[in-house]
Amino acid sequence: MGGLQIPMEHVLTLAGLLFSCGLLGLMLRRNIIFMLMSLEVMLNAAALAFVAAGAKWGQADGQIIFLLILSVAAAEVAVGLGLVLQIQRRFKTLDMDQARRLRG
Amino acid sequence: MMETLFYLAAVVALAATGLALTRANAAHALIYLIVSLLAVAVTFFLMGAPFAAALEIVIYAGAIMVLFVFVIMMLNVGEEGITREREWLSGRNWIVPGLLAALLLLELVIALRHAPTTTAGVDVTPKAVGLTLFGPYVLAVEIASMLLLSGLVGAYHLGRRFIVRRERRGGAS
């Protein structure tokens, strides 16, 4: 029986606060690089919740899901940064409000 | 004792994330984001997940953030890029992230000095993670490999046209 000595609620509160930071950043910033960073923060908060749950019951499953989230983040960033380069080339700006039309 | 360290790392993570997402300058934001990821790695370590902490630093703060740095550097090449980078390297901008990172290092040293290094009773060792990963969760490995392959193909497709157009334009002028 492992079990955290920190109350689980506190860890989940931390994860929730980090997630809300990311969500706020995603909604308020219009620069696409900052939007990608906010997505990273949100994925990271979800991973924190998984690892905390794994540590709570002393099982390795939480870290397995952390690995899965890590590969999701890596793939997402690779494609997202490719998109950043395309948008910069096509619109000469990183402002997402300039690139809201689907066919431009 | 370990609980105090955990809450300190949590405060550092929240502060660094908040600072990162409110910067105007993308390079400064990246530094704060790296500090935030390091703080989350310290909380992983304190929760008894050393393998996850190592992966967080190596892959998140290492590989993924380096991708961001590459793209930011690619986006402003040329004369104005050089002057802007000179501004970035001025001393003041490094003080706060440096202090936060030093605080995290201090926490890690204190945690390693103590006999039970975690707030959990037991660590989930890398061996247990590996056995579970390639035992019941082997399908997750397959899914991750397919996902990474599709990410690779997508990034190659999006990035290749960028490189080809640039070369053609360079040849014409």
PDB file of N, CA and C in Angstrom, chain A residues 50-86:
ATOM      1  N   PHE A  50      -2.791  12.134 -13.772  1.00  0.00           N
ATOM      2  CA  PHE A  50      -2.619  10.690 -13.943  1.00  0.00           C
ATOM      3  C   PHE A  50      -1.516  10.149 -13.046  1.00  0.00           C
ATOM      4  N   VAL A  51      -0.367  10.863 -13.022  1.00  0.00           N
ATOM      5  CA  VAL A  51       0.750  10.379 -12.210  1.00  0.00           C
ATOM      6  C   VAL A  51       0.385  10.407 -10.730  1.00  0.00           C
ATOM      7  N   ALA A  52      -0.375  11.452 -10.313  1.00  0.00           N
ATOM      8  CA  ALA A  52      -0.789  11.525  -8.911  1.00  0.00           C
ATOM      9  C   ALA A  52      -1.683  10.347  -8.557  1.00  0.00           C
ATOM     10  N   ALA A  53      -2.614  10.008  -9.469  1.00  0.00           N
ATOM     11  CA  ALA A  53      -3.494   8.875  -9.189  1.00  0.00           C
ATOM     12  C   ALA A  53      -2.698   7.580  -9.122  1.00  0.00           C
ATOM     13  N   GLY A  54      -1.701   7.432 -10.030  1.00  0.00           N
ATOM     14  CA  GLY A  54      -0.863   6.239  -9.987  1.00  0.00           C
ATOM     15  C   GLY A  54      -0.090   6.143  -8.682  1.00  0.00           C
ATOM     16  N   ALA A  55       0.407   7.309  -8.200  1.00  0.00           N
ATOM     17  CA  ALA A  55       1.169   7.293  -6.949  1.00  0.00           C
ATOM     18  C   ALA A  55       0.261   7.019  -5.759  1.00  0.00           C
ATOM     19  N   LYS A  56      -0.972   7.462  -5.855  1.00  0.00           N
ATOM     20  CA  LYS A  56      -1.911   7.283  -4.751  1.00  0.00           C
ATOM     21  C   LYS A  56      -2.110   5.805  -4.439  1.00  0.00           C
ATOM     22  N   TRP A  57      -2.246   4.973  -5.494  1.00  0.00           N
ATOM     23  CA  TRP A  57      -2.464   3.549  -5.267  1.00  0.00           C
ATOM     24  C   TRP A  57      -1.207   2.716  -5.476  1.00  0.00           C
ATOM     25  N   GLY A  58      -0.060   3.401  -5.669  1.00  0.00           N
ATOM     26  CA  GLY A  58       1.190   2.663  -5.801  1.00  0.00           C
ATOM     27  C   GLY A  58       1.260   1.769  -7.017  1.00  0.00           C
ATOM     28  N   GLN A  59       0.544   2.132  -8.078  1.00  0.00           N
ATOM     29  CA  GLN A  59       0.527   1.320  -9.293  1.00  0.00           C
ATOM     30  C   GLN A  59       1.264   2.050 -10.405  1.00  0.00           C
ATOM     31  N   ALA A  60       1.737   1.286 -11.399  1.00  0.00           N
ATOM     32  CA  ALA A  60       2.502   1.884 -12.492  1.00  0.00           C
ATOM     33  C   ALA A  60       1.598   2.418 -13.598  1.00  0.00           C
ATOM     34  N   ASP A  61       0.299   2.167 -13.536  1.00  0.00           N
ATOM     35  CA  ASP A  61      -0.587   2.497 -14.656  1.00  0.00           C
ATOM     36  C   ASP A  61      -0.601   3.990 -14.965  1.00  0.00           C
ATOM     37  N   GLY A  62      -0.544   4.814 -13.910  1.00  0.00           N
ATOM     38  CA  GLY A  62      -0.555   6.248 -14.127  1.00  0.00           C
ATOM     39  C   GLY A  62       0.612   6.692 -14.986  1.00  0.00           C
ATOM     40  N   GLN A  63       1.779   6.105 -14.756  1.00  0.00           N
ATOM     41  CA  GLN A  63       2.957   6.501 -15.532  1.00  0.00           C
ATOM     42  C   GLN A  63       2.875   5.990 -16.958  1.00  0.00           C
ATOM     43  N   ILE A  64       2.165   4.866 -17.175  1.00  0.00           N
ATOM     44  CA  ILE A  64       1.980   4.389 -18.555  1.00  0.00           C
ATOM     45  C   ILE A  64       1.172   5.409 -19.340  1.00  0.00           C
ATOM     46  N   ILE A  65       0.072   5.904 -18.712  1.00  0.00           N
ATOM     47  CA  ILE A  65      -0.741   6.902 -19.397  1.00  0.00           C
ATOM     48  C   ILE A  65       0.061   8.183 -19.592  1.00  0.00           C
ATOM     49  N   PHE A  66       0.951   8.479 -18.640  1.00  0.00           N
ATOM     50  CA  PHE A  66       1.840   9.633 -18.807  1.00  0.00           C
ATOM     51  C   PHE A  66       2.695   9.472 -20.064  1.00  0.00           C
ATOM     52  N   LEU A  67       3.205   8.267 -20.288  1.00  0.00           N
ATOM     53  CA  LEU A  67       3.996   8.018 -21.501  1.00  0.00           C
ATOM     54  C   LEU A  67       3.153   8.257 -22.751  1.00  0.00           C
ATOM     55  N   LEU A  68       1.894   7.802 -22.705  1.00  0.00           N
ATOM     56  CA  LEU A  68       1.012   7.974 -23.854  1.00  0.00           C
ATOM     57  C   LEU A  68       0.769   9.467 -24.110  1.00  0.00           C
ATOM     58  N   ILE A  69       0.526  10.227 -23.025  1.00  0.00           N
ATOM     59  CA  ILE A  69       0.304  11.667 -23.170  1.00  0.00           C
ATOM     60  C   ILE A  69       1.549  12.347 -23.724  1.00  0.00           C
ATOM     61  N   LEU A  70       2.715  11.858 -23.310  1.00  0.00           N
ATOM     62  CA  LEU A  70       3.978  12.407 -23.792  1.00  0.00           C
ATOM     63  C   LEU A  70       4.095  12.237 -25.302  1.00  0.00           C
ATOM     64  N   SER A  71       3.723  11.049 -25.812  1.00  0.00           N
ATOM     65  CA  SER A  71       3.837  10.843 -27.260  1.00  0.00           C
ATOM     66  C   SER A  71       2.779  11.661 -27.994  1.00  0.00           C
ATOM     67  N   VAL A  72       1.591  11.814 -27.395  1.00  0.00           N
ATOM     68  CA  VAL A  72       0.574  12.681 -28.004  1.00  0.00           C
ATOM     69  C   VAL A  72       1.108  14.109 -28.107  1.00  0.00           C
ATOM     70  N   ALA A  73       1.731  14.592 -27.031  1.00  0.00           N
ATOM     71  CA  ALA A  73       2.252  15.960 -27.039  1.00  0.00           C
ATOM     72  C   ALA A  73       3.339  16.113 -28.085  1.00  0.00           C
ATOM     73  N   ALA A  74       4.210  15.105 -28.211  1.00  0.00           N
ATOM     74  CA  ALA A  74       5.301  15.207 -29.183  1.00  0.00           C
ATOM     75  C   ALA A  74       4.749  15.268 -30.598  1.00  0.00           C
ATOM     76  N   ALA A  75       3.782  14.404 -30.921  1.00  0.00           N
ATOM     77  CA  ALA A  75       3.212  14.402 -32.267  1.00  0.00           C
ATOM     78  C   ALA A  75       2.479  15.708 -32.538  1.00  0.00           C
ATOM     79  N   GLU A  76       1.733  16.190 -31.521  1.00  0.00           N
ATOM     80  CA  GLU A  76       0.966  17.420 -31.692  1.00  0.00           C
ATOM     81  C   GLU A  76       1.896  18.610 -31.946  1.00  0.00           C
ATOM     82  N   VAL A  77       2.990  18.661 -31.205  1.00  0.00           N
ATOM     83  CA  VAL A  77       3.905  19.793 -31.379  1.00  0.00           C
ATOM     84  C   VAL A  77       4.584  19.743 -32.738  1.00  0.00           C
ATOM     85  N   ALA A  78       4.930  18.541 -33.206  1.00  0.00           N
ATOM     86  CA  ALA A  78       5.589  18.442 -34.507  1.00  0.00           C
ATOM     87  C   ALA A  78       4.670  18.961 -35.601  1.00  0.00           C
ATOM     88  N   VAL A  79       3.413  18.508 -35.605  1.00  0.00           N
ATOM     89  CA  VAL A  79       2.478  18.962 -36.633  1.00  0.00           C
ATOM     90  C   VAL A  79       2.154  20.440 -36.444  1.00  0.00           C
ATOM     91  N   GLY A  80       1.950  20.867 -35.188  1.00  0.00           N
ATOM     92  CA  GLY A  80       1.597  22.258 -34.917  1.00  0.00           C
ATOM     93  C   GLY A  80       2.678  23.218 -35.356  1.00  0.00           C
ATOM     94  N   LEU A  81       3.935  22.868 -35.127  1.00  0.00           N
ATOM     95  CA  LEU A  81       5.001  23.791 -35.520  1.00  0.00           C
ATOM     96  C   LEU A  81       5.181  23.808 -37.038  1.00  0.00           C
ATOM     97  N   GLY A  82       4.887  22.676 -37.695  1.00  0.00           N
ATOM     98  CA  GLY A  82       4.851  22.698 -39.159  1.00  0.00           C
ATOM     99  C   GLY A  82       3.802  23.663 -39.665  1.00  0.00           C
ATOM    100  N   LEU A  83       2.633  23.633 -38.999  1.00  0.00           N
ATOM    101  CA  LEU A  83       1.563  24.573 -39.356  1.00  0.00           C
ATOM    102  C   LEU A  83       1.991  26.015 -39.113  1.00  0.00           C
ATOM    103  N   VAL A  84       2.727  26.244 -38.012  1.00  0.00           N
ATOM    104  CA  VAL A  84       3.200  27.605 -37.723  1.00  0.00           C
ATOM    105  C   VAL A  84       4.048  28.123 -38.867  1.00  0.00           C
ATOM    106  N   LEU A  85       4.949  27.272 -39.373  1.00  0.00           N
ATOM    107  CA  LEU A  85       5.815  27.712 -40.470  1.00  0.00           C
ATOM    108  C   LEU A  85       4.986  28.030 -41.715  1.00  0.00           C
ATOM    109  N   GLN A  86       3.983  27.174 -42.009  1.00  0.00           N
ATOM    110  CA  GLN A  86       3.133  27.423 -43.180  1.00  0.00           C
ATOM    111  C   GLN A  86       2.360  28.728 -43.032  1.00  0.00           C
TER     112      GLN A  86
END
